[in-house]
Coordinates of C-alpha atoms in Angstrom, one line a residue:
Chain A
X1 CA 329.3 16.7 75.2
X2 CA 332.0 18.7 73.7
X3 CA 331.5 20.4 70.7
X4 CA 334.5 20.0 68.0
X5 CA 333.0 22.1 65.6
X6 CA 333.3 25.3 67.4
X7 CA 337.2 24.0 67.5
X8 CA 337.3 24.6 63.8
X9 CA 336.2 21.2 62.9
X10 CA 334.2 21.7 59.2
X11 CA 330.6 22.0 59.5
X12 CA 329.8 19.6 56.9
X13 CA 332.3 16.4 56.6
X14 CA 331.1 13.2 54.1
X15 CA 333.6 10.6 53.8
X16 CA 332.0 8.2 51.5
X17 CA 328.7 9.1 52.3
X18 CA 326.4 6.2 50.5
X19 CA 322.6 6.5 50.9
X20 CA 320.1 4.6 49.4
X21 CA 316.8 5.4 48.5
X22 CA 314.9 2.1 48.1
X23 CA 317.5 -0.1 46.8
X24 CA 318.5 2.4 44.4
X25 CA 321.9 4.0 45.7
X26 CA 320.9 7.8 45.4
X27 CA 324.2 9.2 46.7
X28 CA 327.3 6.8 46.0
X29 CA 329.9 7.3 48.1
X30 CA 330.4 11.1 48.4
X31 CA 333.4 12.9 49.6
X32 CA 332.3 17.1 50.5
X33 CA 333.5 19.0 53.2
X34 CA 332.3 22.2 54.1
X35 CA 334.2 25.1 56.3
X36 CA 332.3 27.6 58.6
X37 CA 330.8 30.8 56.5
X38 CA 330.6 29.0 53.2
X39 CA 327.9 29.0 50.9
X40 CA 327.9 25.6 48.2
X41 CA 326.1 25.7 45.3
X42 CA 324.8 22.1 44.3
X43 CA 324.2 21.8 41.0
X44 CA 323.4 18.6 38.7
X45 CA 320.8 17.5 36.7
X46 CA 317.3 15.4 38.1
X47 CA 318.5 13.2 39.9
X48 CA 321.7 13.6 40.4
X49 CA 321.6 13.2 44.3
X50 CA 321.2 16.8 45.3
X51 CA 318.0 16.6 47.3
X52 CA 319.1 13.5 49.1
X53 CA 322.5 15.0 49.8
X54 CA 320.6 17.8 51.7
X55 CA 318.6 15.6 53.5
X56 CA 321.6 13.5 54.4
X57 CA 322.6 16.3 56.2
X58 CA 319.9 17.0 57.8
X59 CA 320.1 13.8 59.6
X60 CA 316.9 13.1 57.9
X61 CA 318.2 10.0 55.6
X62 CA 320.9 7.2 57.1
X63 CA 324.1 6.7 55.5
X64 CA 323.9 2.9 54.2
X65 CA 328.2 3.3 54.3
X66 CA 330.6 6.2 55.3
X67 CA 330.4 9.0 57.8
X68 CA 328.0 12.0 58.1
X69 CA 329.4 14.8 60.4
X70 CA 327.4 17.8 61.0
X71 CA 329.0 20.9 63.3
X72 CA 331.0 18.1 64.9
X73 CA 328.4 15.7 65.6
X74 CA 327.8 12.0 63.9
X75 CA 324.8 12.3 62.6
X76 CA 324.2 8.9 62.8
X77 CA 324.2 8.8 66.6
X78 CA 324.2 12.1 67.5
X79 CA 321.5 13.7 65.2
X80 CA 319.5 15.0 68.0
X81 CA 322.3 17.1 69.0
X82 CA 322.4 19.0 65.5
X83 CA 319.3 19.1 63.9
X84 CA 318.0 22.2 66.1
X85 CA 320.7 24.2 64.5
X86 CA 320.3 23.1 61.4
X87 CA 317.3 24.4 58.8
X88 CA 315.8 22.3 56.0
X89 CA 314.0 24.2 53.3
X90 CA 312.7 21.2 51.2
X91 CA 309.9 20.7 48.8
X92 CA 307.2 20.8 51.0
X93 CA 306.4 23.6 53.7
X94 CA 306.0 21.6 57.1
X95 CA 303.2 23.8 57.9
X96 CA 299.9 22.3 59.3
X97 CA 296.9 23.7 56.5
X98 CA 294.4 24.2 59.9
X99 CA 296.4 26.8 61.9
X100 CA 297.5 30.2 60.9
X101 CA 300.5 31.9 59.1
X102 CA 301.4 32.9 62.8
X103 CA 300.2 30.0 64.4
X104 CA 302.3 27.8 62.4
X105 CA 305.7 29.7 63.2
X106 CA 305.3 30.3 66.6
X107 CA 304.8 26.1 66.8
X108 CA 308.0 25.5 65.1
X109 CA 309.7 28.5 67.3
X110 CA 308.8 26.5 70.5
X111 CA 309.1 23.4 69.1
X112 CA 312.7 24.3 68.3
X113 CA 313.3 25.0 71.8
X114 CA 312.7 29.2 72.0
X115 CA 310.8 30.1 75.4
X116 CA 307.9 32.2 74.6
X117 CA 309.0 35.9 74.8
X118 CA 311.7 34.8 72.3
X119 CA 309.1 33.3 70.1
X120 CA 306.7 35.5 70.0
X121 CA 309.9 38.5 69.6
X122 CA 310.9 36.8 66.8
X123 CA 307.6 35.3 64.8
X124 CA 306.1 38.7 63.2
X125 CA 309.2 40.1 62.5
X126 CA 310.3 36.9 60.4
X127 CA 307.1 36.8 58.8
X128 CA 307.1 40.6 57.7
X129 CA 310.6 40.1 56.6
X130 CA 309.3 37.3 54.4
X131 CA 307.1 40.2 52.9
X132 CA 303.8 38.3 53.9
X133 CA 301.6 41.0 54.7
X134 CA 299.9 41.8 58.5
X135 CA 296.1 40.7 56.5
X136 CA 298.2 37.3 55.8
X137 CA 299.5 36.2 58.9
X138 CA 295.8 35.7 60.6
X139 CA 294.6 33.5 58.1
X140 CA 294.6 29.1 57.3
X141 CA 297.3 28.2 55.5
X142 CA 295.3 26.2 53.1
X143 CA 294.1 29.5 51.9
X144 CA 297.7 31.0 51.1
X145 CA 299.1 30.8 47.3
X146 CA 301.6 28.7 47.2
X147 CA 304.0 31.2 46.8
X148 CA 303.0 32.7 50.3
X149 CA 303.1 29.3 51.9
X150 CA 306.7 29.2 50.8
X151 CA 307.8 32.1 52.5
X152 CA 305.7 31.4 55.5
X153 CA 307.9 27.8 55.5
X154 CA 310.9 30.2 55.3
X155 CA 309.8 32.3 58.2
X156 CA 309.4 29.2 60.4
X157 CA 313.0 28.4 59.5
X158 CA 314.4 32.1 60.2
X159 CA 312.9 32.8 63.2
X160 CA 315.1 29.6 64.5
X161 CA 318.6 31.4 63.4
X162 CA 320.1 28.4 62.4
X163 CA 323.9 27.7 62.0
X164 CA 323.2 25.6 58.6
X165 CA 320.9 26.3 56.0
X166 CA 320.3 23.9 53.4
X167 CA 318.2 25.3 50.9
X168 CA 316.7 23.2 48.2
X169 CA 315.6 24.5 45.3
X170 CA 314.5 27.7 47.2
X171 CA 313.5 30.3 44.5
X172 CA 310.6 27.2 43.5
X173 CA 307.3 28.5 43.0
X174 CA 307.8 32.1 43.8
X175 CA 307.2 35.5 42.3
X176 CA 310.1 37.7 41.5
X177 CA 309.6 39.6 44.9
X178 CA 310.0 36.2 46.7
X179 CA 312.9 35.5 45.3
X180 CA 314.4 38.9 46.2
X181 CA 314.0 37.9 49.7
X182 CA 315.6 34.8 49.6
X183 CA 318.0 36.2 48.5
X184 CA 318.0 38.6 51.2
X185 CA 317.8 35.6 53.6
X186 CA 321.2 34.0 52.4
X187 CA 322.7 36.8 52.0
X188 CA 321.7 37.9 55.8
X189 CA 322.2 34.5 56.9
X190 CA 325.5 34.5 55.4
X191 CA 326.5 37.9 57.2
X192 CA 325.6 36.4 60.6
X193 CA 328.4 33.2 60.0
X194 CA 325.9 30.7 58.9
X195 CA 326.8 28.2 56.7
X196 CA 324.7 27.5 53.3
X197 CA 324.3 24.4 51.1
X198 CA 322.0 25.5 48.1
X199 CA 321.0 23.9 45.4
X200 CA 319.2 25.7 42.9
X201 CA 319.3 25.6 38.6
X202 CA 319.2 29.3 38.9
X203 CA 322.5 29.9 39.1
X204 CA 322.6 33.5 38.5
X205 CA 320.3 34.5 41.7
X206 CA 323.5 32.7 43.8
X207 CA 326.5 33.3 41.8
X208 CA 326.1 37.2 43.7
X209 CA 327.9 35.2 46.9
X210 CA 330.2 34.1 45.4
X211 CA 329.6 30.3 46.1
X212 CA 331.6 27.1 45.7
X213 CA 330.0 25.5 43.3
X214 CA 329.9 21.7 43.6
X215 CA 328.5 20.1 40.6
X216 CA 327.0 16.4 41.3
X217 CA 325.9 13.7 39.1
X218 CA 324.9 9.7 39.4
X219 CA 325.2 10.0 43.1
X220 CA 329.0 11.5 43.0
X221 CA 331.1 15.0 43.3
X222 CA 332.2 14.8 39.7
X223 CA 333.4 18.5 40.2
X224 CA 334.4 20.6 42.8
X225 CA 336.1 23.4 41.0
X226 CA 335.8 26.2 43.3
X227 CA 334.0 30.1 42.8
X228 CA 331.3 30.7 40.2
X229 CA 332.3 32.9 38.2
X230 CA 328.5 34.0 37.7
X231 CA 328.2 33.2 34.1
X232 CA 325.5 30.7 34.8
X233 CA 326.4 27.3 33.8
X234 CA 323.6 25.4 32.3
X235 CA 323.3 21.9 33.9
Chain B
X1 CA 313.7 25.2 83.1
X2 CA 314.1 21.6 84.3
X3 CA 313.8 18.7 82.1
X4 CA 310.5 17.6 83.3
X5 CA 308.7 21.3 82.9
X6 CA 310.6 21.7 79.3
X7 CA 308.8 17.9 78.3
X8 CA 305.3 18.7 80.0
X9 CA 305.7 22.3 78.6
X10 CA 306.7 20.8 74.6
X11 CA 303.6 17.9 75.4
X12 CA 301.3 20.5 76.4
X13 CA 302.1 22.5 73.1
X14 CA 301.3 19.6 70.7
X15 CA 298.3 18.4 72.4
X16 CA 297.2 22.6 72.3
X17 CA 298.1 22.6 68.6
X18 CA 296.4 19.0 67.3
X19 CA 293.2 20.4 69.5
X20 CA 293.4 23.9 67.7
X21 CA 293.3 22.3 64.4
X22 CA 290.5 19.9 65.6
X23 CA 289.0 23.0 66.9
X24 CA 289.1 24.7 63.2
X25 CA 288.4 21.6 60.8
X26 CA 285.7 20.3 63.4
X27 CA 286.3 17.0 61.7
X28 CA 285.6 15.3 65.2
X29 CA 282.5 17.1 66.4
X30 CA 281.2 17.0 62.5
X31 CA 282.1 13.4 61.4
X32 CA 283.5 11.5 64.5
X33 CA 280.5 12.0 66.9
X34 CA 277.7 11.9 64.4
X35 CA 279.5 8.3 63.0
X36 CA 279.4 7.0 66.4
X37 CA 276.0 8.1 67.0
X38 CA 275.0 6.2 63.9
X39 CA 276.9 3.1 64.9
X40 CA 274.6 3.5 67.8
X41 CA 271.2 3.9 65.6
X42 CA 272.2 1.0 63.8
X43 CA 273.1 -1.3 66.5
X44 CA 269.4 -0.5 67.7
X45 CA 268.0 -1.2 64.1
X46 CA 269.9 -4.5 63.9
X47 CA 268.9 -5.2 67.6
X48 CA 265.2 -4.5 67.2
X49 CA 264.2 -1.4 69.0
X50 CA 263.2 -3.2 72.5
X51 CA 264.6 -1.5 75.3
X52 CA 265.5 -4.3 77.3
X53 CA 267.4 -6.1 74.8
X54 CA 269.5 -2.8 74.2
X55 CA 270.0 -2.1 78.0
X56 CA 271.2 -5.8 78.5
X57 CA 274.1 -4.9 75.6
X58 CA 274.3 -1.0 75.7
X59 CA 277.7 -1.4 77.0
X60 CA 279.6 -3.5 74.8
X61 CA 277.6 -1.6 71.9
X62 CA 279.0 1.7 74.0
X63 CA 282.5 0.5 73.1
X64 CA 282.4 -0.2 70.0
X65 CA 280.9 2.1 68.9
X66 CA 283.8 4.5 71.0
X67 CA 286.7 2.1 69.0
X68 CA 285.5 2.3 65.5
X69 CA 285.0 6.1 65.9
X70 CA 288.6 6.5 68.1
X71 CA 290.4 4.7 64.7
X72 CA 289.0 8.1 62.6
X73 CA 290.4 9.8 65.4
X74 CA 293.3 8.2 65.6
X75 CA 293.8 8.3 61.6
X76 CA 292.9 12.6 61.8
X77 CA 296.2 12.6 64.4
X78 CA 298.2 10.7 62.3
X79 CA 297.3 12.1 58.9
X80 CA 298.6 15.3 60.6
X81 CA 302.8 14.7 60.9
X82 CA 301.8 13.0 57.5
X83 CA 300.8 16.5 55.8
X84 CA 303.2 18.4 53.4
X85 CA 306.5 17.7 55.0
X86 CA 305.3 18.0 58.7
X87 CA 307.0 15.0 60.3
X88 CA 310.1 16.1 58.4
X89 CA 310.0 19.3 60.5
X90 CA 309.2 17.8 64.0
X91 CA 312.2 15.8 63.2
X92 CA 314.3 18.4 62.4
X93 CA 312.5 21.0 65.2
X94 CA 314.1 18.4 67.8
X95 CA 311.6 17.9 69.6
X96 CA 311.5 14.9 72.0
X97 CA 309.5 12.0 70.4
X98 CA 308.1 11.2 73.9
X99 CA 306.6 14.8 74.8
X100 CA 305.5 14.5 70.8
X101 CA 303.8 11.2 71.6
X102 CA 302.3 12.4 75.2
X103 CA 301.0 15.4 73.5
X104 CA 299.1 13.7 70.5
X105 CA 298.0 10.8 72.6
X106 CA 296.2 13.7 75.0
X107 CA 294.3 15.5 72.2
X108 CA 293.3 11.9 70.8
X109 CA 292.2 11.3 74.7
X110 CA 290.3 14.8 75.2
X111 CA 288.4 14.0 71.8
X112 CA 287.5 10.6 72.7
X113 CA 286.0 11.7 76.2
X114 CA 284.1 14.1 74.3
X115 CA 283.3 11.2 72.0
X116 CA 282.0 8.8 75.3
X117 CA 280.1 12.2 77.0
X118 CA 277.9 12.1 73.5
X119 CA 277.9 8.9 73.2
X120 CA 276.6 8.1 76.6
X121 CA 273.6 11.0 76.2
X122 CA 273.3 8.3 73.1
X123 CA 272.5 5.5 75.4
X124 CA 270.6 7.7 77.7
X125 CA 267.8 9.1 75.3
X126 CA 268.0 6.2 72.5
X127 CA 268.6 2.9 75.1
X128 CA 267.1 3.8 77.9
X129 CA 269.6 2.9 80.3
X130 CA 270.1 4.0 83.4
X131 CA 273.9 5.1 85.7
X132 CA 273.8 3.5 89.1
X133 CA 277.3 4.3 89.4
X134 CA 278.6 7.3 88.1
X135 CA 281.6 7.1 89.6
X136 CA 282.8 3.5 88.3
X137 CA 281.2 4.6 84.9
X138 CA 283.6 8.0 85.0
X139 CA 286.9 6.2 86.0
X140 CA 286.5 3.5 83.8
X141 CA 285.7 6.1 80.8
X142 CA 288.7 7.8 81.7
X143 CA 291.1 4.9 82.0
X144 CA 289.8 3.2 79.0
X145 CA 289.9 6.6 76.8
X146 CA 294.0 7.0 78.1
X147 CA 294.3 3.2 76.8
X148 CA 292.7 3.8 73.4
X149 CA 294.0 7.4 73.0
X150 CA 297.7 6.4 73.6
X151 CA 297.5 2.8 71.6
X152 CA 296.1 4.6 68.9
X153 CA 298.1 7.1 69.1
X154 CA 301.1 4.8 69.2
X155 CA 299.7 2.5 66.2
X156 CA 298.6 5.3 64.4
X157 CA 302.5 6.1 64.2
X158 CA 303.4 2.7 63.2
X159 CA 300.9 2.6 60.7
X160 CA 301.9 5.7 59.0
X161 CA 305.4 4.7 58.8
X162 CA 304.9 1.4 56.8
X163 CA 302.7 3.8 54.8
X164 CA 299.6 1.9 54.5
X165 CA 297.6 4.1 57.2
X166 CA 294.2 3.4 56.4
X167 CA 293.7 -0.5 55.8
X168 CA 296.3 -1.1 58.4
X169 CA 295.8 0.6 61.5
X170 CA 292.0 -1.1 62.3
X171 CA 293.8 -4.8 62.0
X172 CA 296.4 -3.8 63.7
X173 CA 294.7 -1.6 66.9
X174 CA 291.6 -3.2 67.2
X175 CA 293.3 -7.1 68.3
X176 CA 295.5 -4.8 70.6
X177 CA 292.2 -2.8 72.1
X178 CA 290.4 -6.2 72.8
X179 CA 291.1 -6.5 76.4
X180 CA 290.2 -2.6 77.0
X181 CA 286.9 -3.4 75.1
X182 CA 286.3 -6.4 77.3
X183 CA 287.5 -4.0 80.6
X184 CA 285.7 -1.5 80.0
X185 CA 282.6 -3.4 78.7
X186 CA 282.2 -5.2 82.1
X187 CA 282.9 -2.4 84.5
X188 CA 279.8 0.0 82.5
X189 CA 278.3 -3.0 83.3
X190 CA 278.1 -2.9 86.5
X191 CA 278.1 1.2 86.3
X192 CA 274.7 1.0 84.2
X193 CA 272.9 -2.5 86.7
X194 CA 273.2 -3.8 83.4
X195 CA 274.8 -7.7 84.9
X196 CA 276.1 -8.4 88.4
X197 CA 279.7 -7.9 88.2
X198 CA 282.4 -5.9 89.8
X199 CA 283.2 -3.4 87.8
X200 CA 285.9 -1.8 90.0
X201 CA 288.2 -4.9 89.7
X202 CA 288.1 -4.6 86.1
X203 CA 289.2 -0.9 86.5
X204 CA 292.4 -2.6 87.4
X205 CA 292.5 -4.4 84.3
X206 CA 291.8 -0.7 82.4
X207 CA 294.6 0.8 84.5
X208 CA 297.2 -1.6 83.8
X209 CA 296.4 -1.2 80.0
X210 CA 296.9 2.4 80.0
X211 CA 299.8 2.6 81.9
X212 CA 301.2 -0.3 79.3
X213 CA 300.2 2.0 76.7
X214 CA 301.2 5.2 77.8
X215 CA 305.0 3.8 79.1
X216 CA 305.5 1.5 75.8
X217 CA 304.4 4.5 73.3
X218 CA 306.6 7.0 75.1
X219 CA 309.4 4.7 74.6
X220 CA 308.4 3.4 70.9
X221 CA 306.8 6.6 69.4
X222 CA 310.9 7.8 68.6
X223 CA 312.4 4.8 66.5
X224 CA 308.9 5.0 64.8
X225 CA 309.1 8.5 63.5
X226 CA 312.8 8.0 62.7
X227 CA 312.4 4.4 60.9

């Protein structure tokens, strides 16, 4: 199948994107496109629509009206085709509490299609780069702080080198250091062309890339005003 | 690498990762077996301790004692794409549904034949029965483990998804599992001298239910995940 987006298609086209979330209509019919290289900022209050927007694009939640594209693909019938490149950091970690910091991302490396020597090329040096230490990466994940099972959960995502990030709420639940290297991450991931939706309420750790900032609220773009200036609107 | 080696390579990989978290929780070998060895004290208690009585039903005690036990195996697999965010990242990994299913379904299956090995040392030392047929007995302890491990493991996915995994699955499986129990009842049987029947034929019956299984879970397991 031929892949528009590498022909400059946007990698992130809603056109009335409703989703509902029970019967409850979490995202209303939003308009957001989003060109190669760019990093959003989402920003809104509690529920606003942010998480499901992310997860929207991530193919993970159907569009009740409208159309989803992701790197050129409908994600309604083509989600299969996208979600490999595409990297979810949500709430929860996706890691399995019974195998190992390096068992865990290894899984997800060759569950996301990476042969072996790939995987296992990739899997320390995304964990050290998470700044989990050599003694972590033996042990269960249920014994890991939560801030360490973040950046484990990050790792698994790195180590994939995905073309679109979507990042919610990232800096959640770690220590300063941890939210240095997630920084990093964009910031590297950005480098390499990637694309990035984040939404964060610390708006000062993104507003150093320079992102669009896309405020949402009641399920709509209410404003989509361009550069953050880094003042660090409150929401 | 072809298709098929990629899907028997991604299979083999989930079945080798529920199995290494069996491995490490040892919730099978520490609460699965010993259950099912109790179901099998108990059905002696209830059936007074004479040993003819027991041989006559030691094999349709044998299997259900193996399907109440498979449902806590079953739930373990499924509680496992049900932990923080899991199923959320098999979805997004892109991994093919059916090597998904294949590879659950075989840890399931690998656990229950461990399951059936213990069990059947169960019926040995506390029934007193006796194999006349191992091979019958082995074939239709395979064949009925593929048919519980890959309905359960299908079930165990439908379950989850209308969120209600633990009161649902048993009335939903079990109805479905009734004409393995009844299979795989009469061809022990025969394997044990237990009643005059031909437990080959119903190895028939046993195949045809795991291949039913096995084909309609492949096919099912990815609008279940999805929806």
């Amino acid at each position: 199948m031929a892949d528009r987006y590498r022909d400059g298609v946007p990698v992130v086209e809603l056109r009335g994107a409703v989703a509902l979330l029970g019967t409850f209509p979490a995202l209303a019919g939003v308009d957001l496109t989003v060109e190669s290289g760019e990093v959003v900022l989402l920003r809104g209050p509690n529920g606003a629509g942010k998480t499901t927007l992310l997860r929207l694009c991530a193919g993970l939640v159907r569009p009740e009206s409208g159309s989803v594209e992701v790197l050129g693909h409908d994600l309604v019938r083509e989600r299969r085709s996208v979600r490999r490149r595409v990297a979810l950091l949500g709430h929860a970690t996706g890691l399995y509490d019974d195998l190992t910091v390096t068992q865990n991302v290894y899984f997800w490396a060759r569950a996301a299609g990476l042969t072996a020597v790939e995987a296992t090329g990739r899997v320390t040096a995304a964990l050290l780069r998470m700044g989990l230490s050599e003694r972590l990466l033996g042990q269960p994940v249920h014994t890991l702080s939560a801030g360490q099972r973040r950046r484990a959960s990050l790792a698994a995502l790195v180590v994939r080198r995905p073309e679109l990030w979507l990042l919610d709420e990232p800096h959640a639940g770690l220590d300063q250091s941890g939210r240095d290297v997630v920084d990093a991450l964009v910031g590297d991931a950005v480098a390499a062309g990637a694309t990035v939706l984040v939404s964060s309420h610390e708006l000062e750790r993104v507003a150093g890339l320079g992102p669009r900032v896309v405020t949402i609220s009641g399920g709509l773009v209410v404003d989509d005003t361009g550069r953050d200036d880094g003042g660090g609107h409150g929401v | 690498m072809s298709e098929v080696r990629r899907f028997l390579a991604d299979a083999r990989m989930v079945a080798a990762r529920d199995l290494r978290i069996e491995f490490r929780s040892r919730v099978v070998v520490g609460q699965v077996v010993p259950f099912a060895l109790l179901v099998l004290v108990l059905f002696g208690f209830a059936l007074d301790a004479d040993h003819r009585t027991l041989r006559t039903f030691a094999s349709g005690l044998f299997w259900v004692a193996v399907l109440l036990s498979a449902l806590l195996a079953v739930h373990r697999s499924a509680a496992l794409e049900q932990s923080d965010g899991t199923m959320d990242a098999l979805r997004m990994s892109g991994l093919p549904p059916a090597a998904l299913f294949i590879g659950k379904a075989t840890a399931v299956f690998v656990q229950l034949v461990l399951l059936e090995v213990v069990l059947l040392g169960g019926l040995l030392v506390l029934y007193g029965v006796q194999v006349v047929d191992p091979a019958l007995l082995v074939v239709a302890g395979l064949l009925a483990g593929v048919a519980v491990a890959a309905a359960g493991t299908l079930y165990g996915a439908l379950a989850s998804g209308l969120g209600v995994r633990e009161t649902l699955l048993p009335i939903l499986l079990l109805p479905v599992l009734a004409p393995v129990l009844i299979g795989a009842t009469r061809a022990f049987d025969d394997a044990l001298g237990a009643v005059a029947v031909d437990g080959w034929a119903w190895t028939g019956l046993l195949a045809v239910a795991a291949l039913i299984a096995t084909v309609v879970g492949a096919l099912a397991h990815g609008v279940l995940i999805e929806d």
